[in-house]
């Protein structure tokens, strides 16, 4: 265990060890509903030409691409440091060997991430079983800490026991008696509109309903 810790804190694995720590914090915040999955960068819908697709990664969202790349590069540099770097040697040799392992981690990380991302693209290419417009009028449970006009996520329960994770937004034309507390985590809201361009749903508190919207 001590050897593994020393390796993760040595050059070059430490570069990706720090990255793994940042990613861990990010994904925990995503699970807690603090961030959208596209908080690091744009996620791509089918047929789009965003950052991942422009580099040959298909349409897999950017956070998943970055996470895969850093994880694979971290593993490659760990193994490379274990197998290629001598236990003792000159500082020059250590620097050269470390740089070679770093380049191998970066290159193999990108290559393997591409190989993994292409099959994953099929998941994001498959259209949802229920058309987005068909979700208008359904109840939705808020899963983020709150909902604003620019941020928010929720889940729409399905009759089959599953749920649909969606991006939800408040509207600037809410009735005057609507309160912020009605958009907190766990609150029930009603979807009344869908914006295809941003793939977001406009919501109103369930107590208010669609009357006057």
Backbone as a chain_set.jsonl record, in Angstrom:
{"seq": "XXXXXXXXXXXXXXXXXXXXXXXXXXXXXXXXXXXXXXXXXXXXXXXXXXXXXXXXXXXXXXXXXXXXXXXXXXXXXXXXXXXXXXXXXXXXXXXXXXXXXXXXXXXXXXXXXXXXXXXXXXXXXXXXXXXXXXXXXXXXXXXXXXXXXXXXXXXXXXXXXXXXXXXXXXXXXXXXXXXXXXXXXXXXXXXXXXXXXXXXXXXXXXXXXXXXX", "coords": {"N": [[0.822, -1.209, 0.0], [1.962, 1.202, 0.767], [3.824, 1.53, -1.27], [2.13, 1.933, -3.45], [0.89, 4.34, -2.758], [3.131, 6.018, -2.765], [3.722, 5.9, -5.477], [1.452, 7.102, -6.666], [1.826, 9.68, -5.862], [4.076, 10.477, -7.121], [6.04, 11.771, -9.909], [5.113, 10.97, -13.248], [2.443, 10.382, -12.349], [1.189, 11.926, -10.339], [0.107, 14.181, -11.505], [-2.257, 13.331, -12.727], [-3.419, 12.211, -10.549], [-4.181, 14.408, -9.024], [-6.048, 15.402, -10.839], [-7.927, 13.303, -10.728], [-8.858, 13.663, -8.154], [-10.178, 16.134, -8.395], [-12.169, 15.412, -10.23], [-13.564, 13.548, -8.693], [-14.726, 15.161, -6.719], [-16.335, 16.727, -8.382], [-18.179, 14.804, -9.516], [-19.432, 13.893, -7.223], [-20.787, 16.22, -6.478], [-22.477, 16.406, -8.675], [-24.082, 14.146, -8.249], [-25.289, 14.971, -5.923], [-26.854, 16.917, -6.913], [-25.993, 19.507, -7.239], [-24.592, 20.392, -9.471], [-25.273, 20.456, -13.029], [-24.845, 17.781, -15.388], [-23.475, 18.785, -17.506], [-21.802, 20.746, -16.554], [-19.018, 21.096, -16.711], [-18.553, 21.441, -19.374], [-20.004, 21.689, -22.721], [-22.618, 19.375, -23.375], [-23.527, 17.038, -25.862], [-26.104, 16.75, -28.196], [-27.756, 14.362, -30.371], [-26.386, 14.462, -33.567], [-25.123, 16.886, -33.246], [-22.301, 19.196, -33.325], [-20.338, 19.444, -31.247], [-17.706, 19.923, -28.75], [-16.613, 17.232, -27.976], [-17.34, 15.632, -30.252], [-16.023, 16.944, -32.305], [-13.418, 16.218, -31.903], [-13.405, 13.581, -32.436], [-14.678, 11.92, -30.605], [-17.28, 11.135, -30.755], [-20.679, 11.661, -29.659], [-20.656, 11.748, -26.938], [-21.14, 13.206, -23.721], [-19.077, 15.931, -22.593], [-18.054, 15.909, -19.795], [-17.97, 13.139, -19.247], [-16.173, 12.213, -21.166], [-13.818, 13.589, -20.372], [-13.482, 12.509, -17.816], [-13.077, 9.753, -18.369], [-10.715, 9.944, -19.878], [-8.823, 11.05, -18.032], [-8.881, 9.09, -16.014], [-7.938, 6.78, -17.405], [-5.425, 7.693, -18.297], [-4.241, 8.108, -15.822], [-4.079, 5.463, -14.834], [-2.377, 4.349, -16.77], [-0.002, 5.855, -16.415], [0.599, 5.131, -13.809], [1.114, 2.352, -14.065], [3.182, 2.528, -15.929], [5.133, 3.941, -14.487], [5.651, 2.071, -12.556], [6.709, -0.1, -13.974], [8.682, 0.857, -15.787], [10.275, 2.896, -14.733], [13.311, 3.132, -13.006], [14.261, 1.913, -9.735], [16.308, 3.27, -8.634], [18.548, 5.811, -9.738], [19.993, 8.3, -11.942], [19.101, 11.787, -11.682], [18.599, 12.884, -14.137], [17.921, 10.647, -15.723], [15.594, 9.838, -14.413], [13.958, 12.023, -14.938], [13.759, 11.924, -17.739], [12.605, 9.36, -18.103], [10.246, 9.732, -16.667], [9.015, 11.744, -18.185], [8.617, 10.365, -20.582], [6.791, 8.415, -19.754], [4.687, 10.084, -19.044], [3.953, 11.178, -21.561], [3.168, 8.805, -22.79], [0.97, 8.187, -21.189], [-0.753, 10.336, -21.763], [-1.13, 10.027, -24.56], [-2.052, 7.296, -24.889], [-4.222, 7.506, -23.216], [-5.982, 9.229, -24.591], [-6.376, 7.707, -26.936], [-7.491, 5.227, -26.007], [-9.729, 6.229, -24.719], [-11.177, 7.206, -26.897], [-11.769, 4.781, -28.171], [-13.444, 3.643, -26.282], [-15.435, 5.555, -26.114], [-16.802, 5.611, -28.557], [-18.581, 3.289, -28.743], [-20.2, 4.082, -26.597], [-21.454, 6.276, -27.654], [-23.617, 5.293, -29.025], [-25.525, 4.93, -27.106], [-26.275, 7.531, -26.464], [-27.213, 8.313, -28.885], [-29.537, 6.902, -29.3], [-32.966, 7.516, -29.498], [-35.24, 8.812, -26.979], [-37.702, 6.752, -25.352], [-40.074, 7.978, -24.886], [-41.417, 10.8, -26.392], [-40.106, 14.101, -26.018], [-41.888, 16.248, -26.007], [-44.166, 14.994, -25.202], [-43.979, 14.885, -22.506], [-44.836, 17.212, -21.446], [-47.073, 18.719, -19.207], [-46.88, 16.789, -17.295], [-46.203, 15.763, -13.882], [-43.297, 16.634, -11.961], [-40.441, 15.893, -10.013], [-38.342, 17.875, -8.117], [-34.846, 17.656, -8.161], [-32.497, 19.011, -7.715], [-30.893, 21.44, -5.525], [-32.338, 23.774, -5.777], [-34.411, 25.563, -8.15], [-33.937, 27.667, -10.906], [-34.145, 30.341, -13.342], [-32.123, 29.645, -14.995], [-30.995, 27.28, -14.228], [-31.45, 23.928, -13.055], [-32.719, 20.673, -12.202], [-34.759, 17.744, -12.582], [-36.896, 14.873, -11.881], [-39.086, 12.827, -13.68], [-41.58, 10.754, -12.784], [-42.325, 7.469, -14.013], [-44.828, 5.226, -15.259], [-43.913, 2.657, -15.335], [-42.218, 2.327, -13.214], [-39.776, 3.453, -13.546], [-37.874, 6.498, -14.141], [-37.603, 9.765, -15.652], [-34.864, 11.774, -16.148], [-34.601, 15.207, -16.293], [-33.861, 18.536, -17.537], [-34.887, 21.403, -15.918], [-36.554, 24.586, -15.745], [-37.393, 27.741, -14.256], [-39.852, 30.248, -15.042], [-39.868, 33.607, -16.222], [-42.291, 34.786, -16.079], [-43.966, 34.121, -13.947], [-46.824, 33.632, -11.755], [-47.554, 36.121, -9.278], [-47.758, 35.176, -6.67], [-46.151, 32.948, -6.412], [-43.596, 31.189, -4.703], [-40.099, 30.963, -3.76], [-39.588, 28.756, -2.175], [-41.171, 26.789, -3.181], [-39.782, 25.556, -5.131], [-37.769, 23.992, -4.168], [-35.528, 21.205, -3.409], [-37.103, 18.083, -3.797], [-39.626, 19.097, -4.071], [-42.774, 19.169, -5.797], [-43.381, 19.876, -9.117], [-45.016, 21.175, -12.065], [-44.759, 20.461, -15.473], [-45.012, 22.74, -18.109], [-44.14, 23.624, -20.552], [-41.867, 23.12, -23.32], [-38.587, 23.602, -24.433], [-37.017, 23.049, -27.281], [-34.558, 23.799, -28.388], [-32.77, 24.293, -26.238], [-33.225, 22.051, -24.805], [-34.792, 22.036, -22.435], [-37.268, 22.158, -19.809], [-40.028, 24.142, -18.945], [-41.331, 24.984, -15.779], [-43.862, 25.005, -13.2], [-45.021, 25.475, -9.841], [-46.723, 22.644, -8.423], [-48.926, 23.224, -6.832], [-49.884, 25.498, -7.933], [-50.384, 24.776, -10.557], [-51.491, 24.538, -13.986], [-53.111, 26.643, -14.423], [-53.58, 29.865, -15.579], [-51.057, 29.971, -16.668]], "CA": [[0.0, 0.0, 0.0], [2.862, 2.347, 0.821], [4.406, 1.692, -2.605], [1.095, 2.499, -4.311], [0.73, 5.753, -2.398], [4.302, 6.73, -3.273], [3.602, 5.999, -6.932], [0.415, 8.077, -7.031], [2.317, 11.022, -5.534], [5.314, 10.719, -7.854], [5.868, 12.274, -11.272], [4.017, 11.882, -13.6], [1.074, 10.053, -11.911], [0.574, 12.923, -9.458], [-0.669, 15.114, -12.327], [-3.587, 12.762, -12.914], [-3.978, 11.997, -9.212], [-4.89, 15.656, -8.724], [-7.226, 15.422, -11.7], [-8.899, 12.346, -10.191], [-9.48, 14.287, -6.991], [-11.12, 17.149, -8.88], [-13.306, 14.701, -10.817], [-14.337, 12.946, -7.612], [-15.544, 16.227, -6.144], [-17.349, 17.105, -9.384], [-19.238, 13.797, -9.655], [-20.206, 13.904, -5.973], [-21.69, 17.367, -6.569], [-23.51, 16.052, -9.652], [-25.004, 13.228, -7.576], [-26.042, 15.752, -4.941], [-27.728, 17.832, -7.635], [-25.471, 20.871, -7.234], [-24.223, 20.694, -10.856], [-25.743, 19.663, -14.154], [-23.764, 16.945, -15.912], [-22.722, 19.544, -18.487], [-21.214, 21.918, -15.91], [-17.639, 21.277, -17.163], [-18.556, 21.842, -20.772], [-21.248, 21.356, -23.398], [-22.939, 18.015, -23.758], [-23.943, 17.097, -27.243], [-27.238, 15.963, -28.618], [-27.518, 13.656, -31.61], [-26.235, 15.296, -34.739], [-24.462, 18.157, -32.965], [-20.872, 19.233, -33.621], [-19.717, 20.044, -30.082], [-16.289, 19.662, -28.477], [-16.182, 15.838, -28.109], [-17.487, 15.116, -31.606], [-15.017, 17.568, -33.165], [-12.151, 15.526, -31.692], [-13.57, 12.177, -32.766], [-15.19, 11.162, -29.474], [-18.714, 10.915, -30.892], [-21.519, 12.672, -29.018], [-20.644, 11.529, -25.49], [-20.943, 14.483, -23.022], [-17.701, 16.3, -22.252], [-17.577, 15.423, -18.496], [-17.686, 11.703, -19.311], [-14.931, 12.091, -21.928], [-12.707, 14.043, -19.529], [-13.326, 11.539, -16.725], [-12.454, 8.553, -18.921], [-9.335, 10.245, -20.277], [-7.975, 11.204, -16.846], [-8.783, 7.782, -15.351], [-7.069, 5.896, -18.179], [-4.066, 8.249, -18.24], [-3.745, 7.861, -14.464], [-3.708, 4.05, -14.751], [-1.21, 4.129, -17.632], [1.193, 6.425, -15.785], [0.921, 4.303, -12.645], [1.762, 1.128, -14.532], [4.45, 2.89, -16.546], [6.088, 4.284, -13.426], [5.998, 0.836, -11.842], [7.466, -1.032, -14.807], [9.753, 1.424, -16.581], [11.186, 3.762, -13.997], [14.167, 2.369, -12.093], [14.146, 2.255, -8.32], [17.348, 4.252, -8.351], [19.164, 6.277, -10.981], [20.292, 9.719, -11.944], [17.946, 12.679, -11.797], [18.319, 13.045, -15.565], [17.198, 9.462, -16.188], [14.252, 9.875, -13.838], [13.196, 13.046, -15.654], [13.481, 11.413, -19.082], [11.659, 8.253, -17.977], [8.964, 10.287, -16.25], [8.421, 12.447, -19.327], [8.152, 9.344, -21.52], [5.576, 7.823, -19.185], [3.642, 11.105, -19.143], [3.499, 11.219, -22.953], [2.434, 7.562, -23.036], [-0.325, 8.305, -20.523], [-1.594, 11.271, -22.518], [-1.49, 9.449, -25.856], [-2.894, 6.115, -24.724], [-5.476, 7.941, -22.606], [-6.86, 9.721, -25.655], [-6.705, 6.603, -27.842], [-8.414, 4.283, -25.377], [-10.99, 6.944, -24.483], [-11.907, 7.201, -28.168], [-12.282, 3.435, -28.41], [-14.552, 3.416, -25.353], [-16.489, 6.544, -26.334], [-17.59, 5.333, -29.759], [-19.762, 2.478, -28.393], [-21.072, 4.853, -25.706], [-22.226, 7.213, -28.463], [-24.873, 4.656, -29.415], [-26.492, 5.156, -26.02], [-26.77, 8.907, -26.565], [-27.882, 8.462, -30.171], [-30.865, 6.293, -29.264], [-33.987, 8.463, -29.057], [-35.979, 8.377, -25.806], [-38.918, 5.992, -25.636], [-41.174, 8.933, -24.84], [-41.03, 12.072, -26.99], [-39.968, 15.147, -25.008], [-43.106, 17.052, -25.959], [-45.203, 14.213, -24.509], [-43.799, 15.047, -21.065], [-45.501, 18.453, -21.034], [-48.272, 18.44, -18.432], [-46.591, 15.778, -16.271], [-45.579, 16.197, -12.634], [-41.852, 16.433, -11.921], [-39.862, 16.065, -8.675], [-37.086, 18.63, -8.16], [-33.723, 16.894, -7.607], [-31.421, 19.927, -7.337], [-31.202, 22.214, -4.318], [-33.359, 24.746, -6.148], [-34.601, 25.743, -9.59], [-33.947, 29.07, -11.305], [-34.415, 30.511, -14.768], [-30.973, 29.184, -15.775], [-30.46, 26.028, -13.696], [-32.367, 23.068, -12.323], [-32.969, 19.34, -12.723], [-35.847, 17.038, -11.92], [-37.209, 13.528, -12.351], [-40.497, 12.601, -13.988], [-41.886, 9.338, -12.552], [-42.981, 6.753, -15.095], [-45.724, 4.179, -14.774], [-43.185, 1.394, -15.247], [-41.334, 2.322, -12.061], [-38.56, 4.192, -13.846], [-38.065, 7.949, -14.139], [-36.892, 10.506, -16.694], [-34.118, 12.925, -15.644], [-34.768, 16.313, -17.24], [-33.454, 19.876, -17.128], [-36.087, 22.224, -15.717], [-36.295, 26.006, -15.527], [-38.506, 28.623, -13.911], [-40.154, 31.24, -16.062], [-39.884, 34.991, -15.731], [-43.682, 35.258, -16.077], [-44.712, 33.371, -12.932], [-47.784, 34.397, -10.945], [-46.885, 36.876, -8.205], [-47.789, 34.483, -5.379], [-45.233, 31.815, -6.415], [-42.486, 31.401, -3.772], [-38.889, 30.187, -4.032], [-39.651, 27.506, -1.434], [-41.918, 25.808, -3.963], [-38.872, 24.98, -6.117], [-36.674, 23.354, -3.466], [-35.373, 19.771, -3.629], [-38.217, 17.258, -3.344], [-40.913, 19.725, -4.388], [-43.437, 18.698, -7.013], [-43.709, 20.947, -10.057], [-45.71, 20.721, -13.268], [-44.157, 20.918, -16.725], [-46.012, 23.359, -18.972], [-43.608, 23.98, -21.865], [-40.586, 22.484, -23.647], [-37.752, 24.348, -25.382], [-36.2, 22.049, -27.968], [-33.211, 24.324, -28.637], [-31.942, 24.117, -25.035], [-33.644, 20.796, -24.177], [-35.221, 22.341, -21.074], [-38.704, 22.216, -19.572], [-40.488, 25.197, -18.045], [-42.154, 24.376, -14.732], [-44.615, 25.829, -12.26], [-45.36, 24.632, -8.701], [-47.914, 21.82, -8.591], [-50.045, 23.856, -6.154], [-50.391, 26.513, -8.836], [-50.908, 24.075, -11.716], [-51.361, 25.186, -15.284], [-54.065, 27.747, -14.537], [-52.972, 31.181, -15.691], [-49.725, 29.919, -17.262]], "C": [[0.855, 1.257, 0.0], [3.467, 2.636, -0.549], [3.403, 2.345, -3.541], [0.889, 3.986, -4.029], [1.9, 6.573, -2.918], [4.228, 6.919, -4.78], [2.592, 7.064, -7.342], [0.862, 9.512, -6.778], [3.623, 11.357, -6.227], [4.993, 11.288, -9.232], [6.036, 11.125, -12.265], [2.629, 11.526, -13.052], [0.397, 11.135, -11.074], [-0.265, 13.941, -10.241], [-2.106, 14.623, -12.46], [-4.232, 12.399, -11.579], [-4.76, 13.229, -8.77], [-6.154, 15.754, -9.554], [-8.311, 14.481, -11.215], [-9.612, 12.923, -8.973], [-10.508, 15.328, -7.383], [-12.367, 16.478, -9.451], [-14.185, 14.071, -9.738], [-15.265, 13.974, -6.979], [-16.67, 16.608, -7.1], [-18.499, 16.108, -9.437], [-20.06, 13.663, -8.377], [-21.214, 15.045, -6.003], [-22.79, 17.128, -7.596], [-24.555, 15.142, -9.006], [-25.852, 13.957, -6.54], [-26.967, 16.769, -5.59], [-27.246, 19.267, -7.656], [-25.135, 21.32, -8.654], [-25.073, 19.89, -11.819], [-24.565, 18.841, -14.65], [-22.918, 17.699, -16.908], [-22.044, 20.769, -17.891], [-19.774, 22.172, -16.367], [-17.607, 21.812, -18.581], [-19.834, 21.391, -21.42], [-21.411, 19.866, -23.603], [-23.623, 18.091, -25.106], [-25.156, 16.234, -27.489], [-26.923, 15.328, -29.954], [-27.434, 14.634, -32.764], [-25.523, 16.61, -34.482], [-22.982, 18.052, -33.274], [-20.14, 19.911, -32.477], [-18.284, 19.588, -29.911], [-15.907, 18.188, -28.622], [-16.246, 15.33, -29.534], [-16.434, 15.703, -32.545], [-13.658, 16.904, -33.029], [-12.27, 14.026, -31.928], [-14.079, 11.316, -31.631], [-16.682, 10.844, -29.606], [-19.489, 12.001, -30.173], [-21.618, 12.467, -27.504], [-20.391, 12.87, -24.797], [-19.505, 14.695, -22.569], [-17.249, 15.792, -20.871], [-17.231, 13.938, -18.489], [-16.384, 11.468, -20.064], [-13.728, 12.457, -21.067], [-12.432, 13.033, -18.413], [-12.638, 10.265, -17.216], [-10.984, 8.798, -19.248], [-8.405, 10.336, -19.065], [-7.803, 9.87, -16.122], [-7.811, 6.864, -16.084], [-5.625, 6.386, -18.141], [-3.442, 8.01, -16.868], [-3.275, 6.413, -14.323], [-2.459, 3.759, -15.577], [0.059, 4.66, -16.98], [1.586, 5.655, -14.524], [1.668, 3.047, -13.056], [3.114, 1.434, -15.153], [5.514, 3.228, -15.522], [6.562, 3.04, -12.689], [6.945, -0.036, -12.663], [8.723, -0.431, -15.44], [10.749, 2.247, -15.783], [12.019, 2.947, -13.016], [13.972, 2.821, -10.659], [15.213, 3.254, -7.903], [17.999, 4.651, -9.669], [19.403, 7.767, -10.891], [19.006, 10.531, -12.076], [17.561, 12.876, -13.249], [17.519, 11.871, -16.101], [15.77, 9.453, -15.652], [13.376, 10.876, -14.573], [12.811, 12.555, -17.042], [12.433, 10.309, -19.03], [10.277, 8.766, -17.592], [8.26, 11.002, -17.385], [7.875, 11.461, -20.349], [6.859, 8.696, -21.031], [4.416, 8.802, -19.272], [3.072, 11.163, -20.564], [2.702, 9.962, -23.296], [1.047, 7.621, -22.399], [-1.274, 9.208, -21.276], [-2.073, 10.645, -23.824], [-2.415, 8.259, -25.738], [-4.23, 6.481, -24.096], [-6.467, 8.409, -23.646], [-7.31, 8.585, -26.559], [-7.738, 5.662, -27.235], [-9.754, 4.947, -25.087], [-11.823, 6.99, -25.756], [-12.529, 5.843, -28.438], [-13.477, 3.121, -27.514], [-15.732, 4.322, -25.674], [-17.371, 6.218, -27.534], [-18.773, 4.402, -29.479], [-20.735, 3.23, -27.478], [-21.945, 5.826, -26.487], [-23.569, 6.636, -28.863], [-25.947, 4.881, -28.362], [-27.109, 6.536, -26.148], [-27.459, 9.174, -27.897], [-29.302, 7.922, -30.149], [-31.892, 7.297, -28.774], [-34.715, 7.936, -27.832], [-37.258, 7.657, -26.205], [-40.141, 6.899, -25.651], [-40.682, 10.251, -25.425], [-41.034, 13.157, -25.92], [-41.254, 15.96, -24.881], [-44.232, 16.318, -25.23], [-45.107, 14.347, -22.996], [-44.438, 16.336, -20.544], [-46.829, 18.102, -20.366], [-48.06, 17.428, -17.329], [-46.028, 16.43, -15.016], [-44.09, 15.837, -12.652], [-41.366, 16.713, -10.493], [-38.517, 16.764, -8.806], [-35.976, 17.828, -7.487], [-32.517, 17.767, -7.264], [-31.849, 20.728, -6.103], [-32.308, 23.226, -4.58], [-33.462, 24.789, -7.66], [-34.64, 27.244, -9.865], [-34.277, 29.156, -12.789], [-33.272, 30.001, -15.631], [-30.451, 27.82, -15.312], [-31.551, 25.25, -12.976], [-32.523, 21.72, -13.003], [-34.102, 18.699, -11.94], [-36.031, 15.658, -12.509], [-38.71, 13.411, -12.549], [-40.785, 11.124, -13.784], [-42.624, 8.735, -13.737], [-43.832, 5.636, -14.514], [-45.001, 2.849, -14.597], [-42.225, 1.322, -14.079], [-40.013, 3.025, -12.308], [-38.848, 5.694, -13.782], [-37.229, 8.57, -15.241], [-36.195, 11.706, -16.043], [-34.168, 14.026, -16.694], [-34.209, 17.603, -16.647], [-34.703, 20.756, -17.048], [-35.69, 23.661, -15.392], [-37.568, 26.699, -15.057], [-38.729, 29.61, -15.04], [-40.187, 32.625, -15.445], [-41.305, 35.539, -15.632], [-44.547, 34.454, -15.108], [-45.762, 34.255, -12.264], [-47.087, 35.014, -9.739], [-46.829, 36.117, -6.883], [-46.886, 33.248, -5.341], [-44.018, 32.14, -5.556], [-41.301, 30.515, -4.152], [-38.934, 28.822, -3.354], [-40.371, 26.406, -2.213], [-41.064, 25.153, -5.051], [-37.664, 24.327, -5.448], [-36.639, 21.857, -3.778], [-36.557, 18.997, -3.033], [-39.58, 17.841, -3.644], [-41.465, 19.145, -5.69], [-43.832, 19.896, -7.868], [-44.395, 20.324, -11.27], [-45.022, 21.304, -14.496], [-45.235, 21.513, -17.616], [-45.476, 23.759, -20.34], [-42.264, 23.292, -22.051], [-39.862, 23.31, -24.693], [-36.775, 23.359, -26.023], [-34.765, 22.518, -28.157], [-32.275, 24.085, -27.452], [-32.238, 22.816, -24.303], [-33.99, 21.01, -22.697], [-36.739, 22.437, -21.008], [-39.018, 23.37, -18.62], [-41.465, 24.593, -17.05], [-42.821, 25.436, -13.863], [-44.951, 24.943, -11.065], [-46.662, 23.88, -8.895], [-49.133, 22.458, -7.93], [-50.694, 24.919, -7.037], [-51.036, 25.879, -10.057], [-50.744, 24.889, -12.978], [-52.322, 26.354, -15.461], [-53.309, 29.058, -14.588], [-51.596, 31.191, -16.275], [-49.831, 30.188, -18.748]], "O": [[0.537, 2.244, -0.663], [3.612, 3.789, -0.954], [3.766, 3.21, -4.337], [0.733, 4.787, -4.951], [1.717, 7.671, -3.442], [4.619, 7.962, -5.303], [2.847, 7.842, -8.262], [0.351, 10.447, -7.393], [4.219, 12.401, -5.961], [3.842, 11.29, -9.669], [7.0, 10.367, -12.153], [1.696, 12.3, -13.266], [-0.828, 11.255, -11.09], [-1.227, 14.497, -9.712], [-3.052, 15.398, -12.322], [-5.455, 12.293, -11.489], [-5.854, 13.119, -8.217], [-7.209, 16.14, -9.049], [-9.494, 14.816, -11.279], [-10.808, 12.708, -8.779], [-11.582, 15.407, -6.785], [-13.488, 16.918, -9.192], [-15.41, 14.062, -9.858], [-16.439, 13.697, -6.731], [-17.815, 16.789, -6.684], [-19.664, 16.504, -9.407], [-21.25, 13.354, -8.435], [-22.364, 14.868, -5.602], [-23.915, 17.594, -7.415], [-25.757, 15.336, -9.187], [-27.006, 13.593, -6.311], [-27.769, 17.41, -4.911], [-27.995, 20.163, -8.045], [-25.359, 22.476, -9.012], [-25.539, 18.797, -11.496], [-23.413, 19.168, -14.365], [-21.771, 17.325, -17.152], [-21.739, 21.723, -18.607], [-19.34, 23.323, -16.414], [-16.703, 22.568, -18.936], [-20.676, 20.776, -20.765], [-20.46, 19.173, -23.962], [-24.23, 19.107, -25.445], [-25.214, 15.095, -27.026], [-25.947, 15.696, -30.606], [-28.281, 15.512, -32.925], [-25.331, 17.387, -35.417], [-22.459, 16.954, -33.465], [-19.391, 20.861, -32.706], [-17.71, 18.953, -30.795], [-14.947, 17.897, -29.336], [-15.316, 14.667, -29.994], [-15.998, 15.031, -33.48], [-12.826, 17.007, -33.931], [-11.332, 13.279, -31.649], [-13.933, 10.095, -31.678], [-17.285, 10.334, -28.662], [-19.024, 13.136, -30.079], [-22.551, 12.955, -26.867], [-19.512, 13.614, -25.231], [-18.808, 13.746, -22.207], [-16.135, 15.278, -20.774], [-16.299, 13.522, -17.799], [-15.576, 10.63, -19.663], [-12.737, 11.728, -21.034], [-11.276, 12.741, -18.106], [-11.728, 9.756, -16.562], [-10.121, 7.976, -18.94], [-7.318, 9.76, -19.075], [-6.706, 9.551, -15.665], [-6.955, 6.24, -15.457], [-4.703, 5.588, -17.971], [-2.245, 7.74, -16.768], [-2.208, 6.155, -13.765], [-1.583, 3.012, -15.14], [1.089, 3.985, -16.992], [2.771, 5.539, -14.208], [2.708, 2.709, -12.49], [4.082, 0.703, -14.94], [6.673, 2.842, -15.675], [7.71, 2.956, -12.254], [7.87, -0.639, -12.119], [9.721, -1.131, -15.613], [11.933, 2.29, -16.117], [11.466, 2.143, -12.266], [13.572, 3.956, -10.396], [15.039, 3.995, -6.935], [17.987, 3.871, -10.621], [19.063, 8.411, -9.899], [17.972, 10.03, -12.519], [16.384, 13.017, -13.581], [16.555, 12.059, -16.844], [14.84, 9.095, -16.373], [12.195, 10.621, -14.809], [11.675, 12.743, -17.479], [11.484, 10.312, -19.813], [9.264, 8.304, -18.117], [7.044, 10.885, -17.537], [6.807, 11.679, -20.92], [5.942, 8.459, -21.818], [3.285, 8.4, -19.543], [1.856, 11.193, -20.748], [1.693, 10.029, -23.998], [0.067, 7.164, -22.988], [-2.457, 8.898, -21.42], [-3.255, 10.714, -24.162], [-3.449, 8.206, -26.405], [-5.252, 5.86, -24.392], [-7.643, 8.046, -23.607], [-8.486, 8.501, -26.914], [-8.74, 5.338, -27.872], [-10.8, 4.308, -25.196], [-13.043, 6.832, -25.704], [-13.675, 5.753, -28.878], [-14.406, 2.426, -27.925], [-16.888, 3.923, -25.531], [-18.564, 6.52, -27.524], [-19.88, 4.69, -29.933], [-21.948, 3.039, -27.569], [-23.044, 6.168, -26.05], [-24.545, 7.367, -29.025], [-27.129, 5.008, -28.681], [-28.315, 6.704, -25.967], [-28.203, 10.146, -28.03], [-30.17, 8.405, -30.875], [-31.698, 7.884, -27.709], [-34.805, 6.721, -27.655], [-37.827, 7.921, -27.264], [-41.122, 6.623, -26.341], [-39.647, 10.767, -25.005], [-41.869, 13.136, -25.016], [-41.661, 16.318, -23.776], [-45.147, 16.95, -24.701], [-46.034, 13.971, -22.277], [-44.564, 16.523, -19.334], [-47.608, 17.301, -20.883], [-48.951, 17.216, -16.506], [-45.447, 17.514, -15.076], [-43.684, 14.859, -13.279], [-41.825, 17.655, -9.848], [-37.643, 16.292, -9.533], [-36.147, 17.367, -6.358], [-31.602, 17.302, -6.584], [-33.011, 20.696, -5.696], [-33.122, 23.503, -3.699], [-32.695, 24.132, -8.365], [-35.295, 27.998, -9.145], [-34.644, 28.16, -13.412], [-33.405, 29.923, -16.852], [-29.553, 27.262, -15.943], [-32.453, 25.828, -12.371], [-32.469, 21.625, -14.229], [-34.37, 19.057, -10.794], [-35.406, 15.308, -13.51], [-39.501, 13.836, -11.707], [-40.278, 10.301, -14.545], [-43.44, 9.395, -14.381], [-43.58, 5.162, -13.406], [-45.425, 2.01, -13.802], [-41.483, 0.348, -13.958], [-39.211, 3.181, -11.387], [-39.947, 6.103, -13.407], [-36.26, 7.972, -15.709], [-36.857, 12.56, -15.454], [-33.816, 13.802, -17.852], [-34.097, 17.75, -15.43], [-35.477, 20.837, -18.002], [-34.622, 23.913, -14.833], [-38.676, 26.298, -15.413], [-37.865, 29.778, -15.9], [-40.504, 32.779, -14.266], [-41.499, 36.653, -15.146], [-45.703, 34.144, -15.397], [-45.613, 35.476, -12.212], [-46.112, 34.452, -9.24], [-45.953, 36.379, -6.059], [-46.856, 32.557, -4.323], [-43.464, 33.234, -5.656], [-41.465, 29.466, -4.775], [-38.394, 27.846, -3.876], [-40.191, 25.222, -1.928], [-41.547, 24.304, -5.8], [-36.637, 24.129, -6.096], [-37.588, 21.306, -4.336], [-36.953, 19.24, -1.893], [-40.592, 17.156, -3.491], [-40.718, 18.696, -6.558], [-44.521, 20.807, -7.409], [-44.356, 19.11, -11.471], [-44.737, 22.5, -14.548], [-46.26, 20.876, -17.859], [-46.243, 24.186, -21.203], [-41.601, 22.926, -21.08], [-40.439, 23.677, -25.716], [-35.83, 22.898, -25.383], [-33.842, 21.706, -28.092], [-31.116, 23.715, -27.643], [-31.592, 22.501, -23.304], [-33.541, 20.265, -21.827], [-37.407, 22.75, -21.994], [-38.343, 23.544, -17.606], [-42.323, 23.79, -17.418], [-42.397, 26.59, -13.807], [-45.153, 23.744, -11.254], [-47.608, 24.418, -9.47], [-50.255, 22.267, -8.397], [-51.884, 25.208, -6.915], [-52.069, 26.338, -10.545], [-49.944, 25.824, -13.026], [-52.352, 26.984, -16.518], [-52.479, 29.328, -13.721], [-50.984, 32.252, -16.394], [-48.819, 30.191, -19.449]]}, "num_chains": 1, "name": "protein.A"}
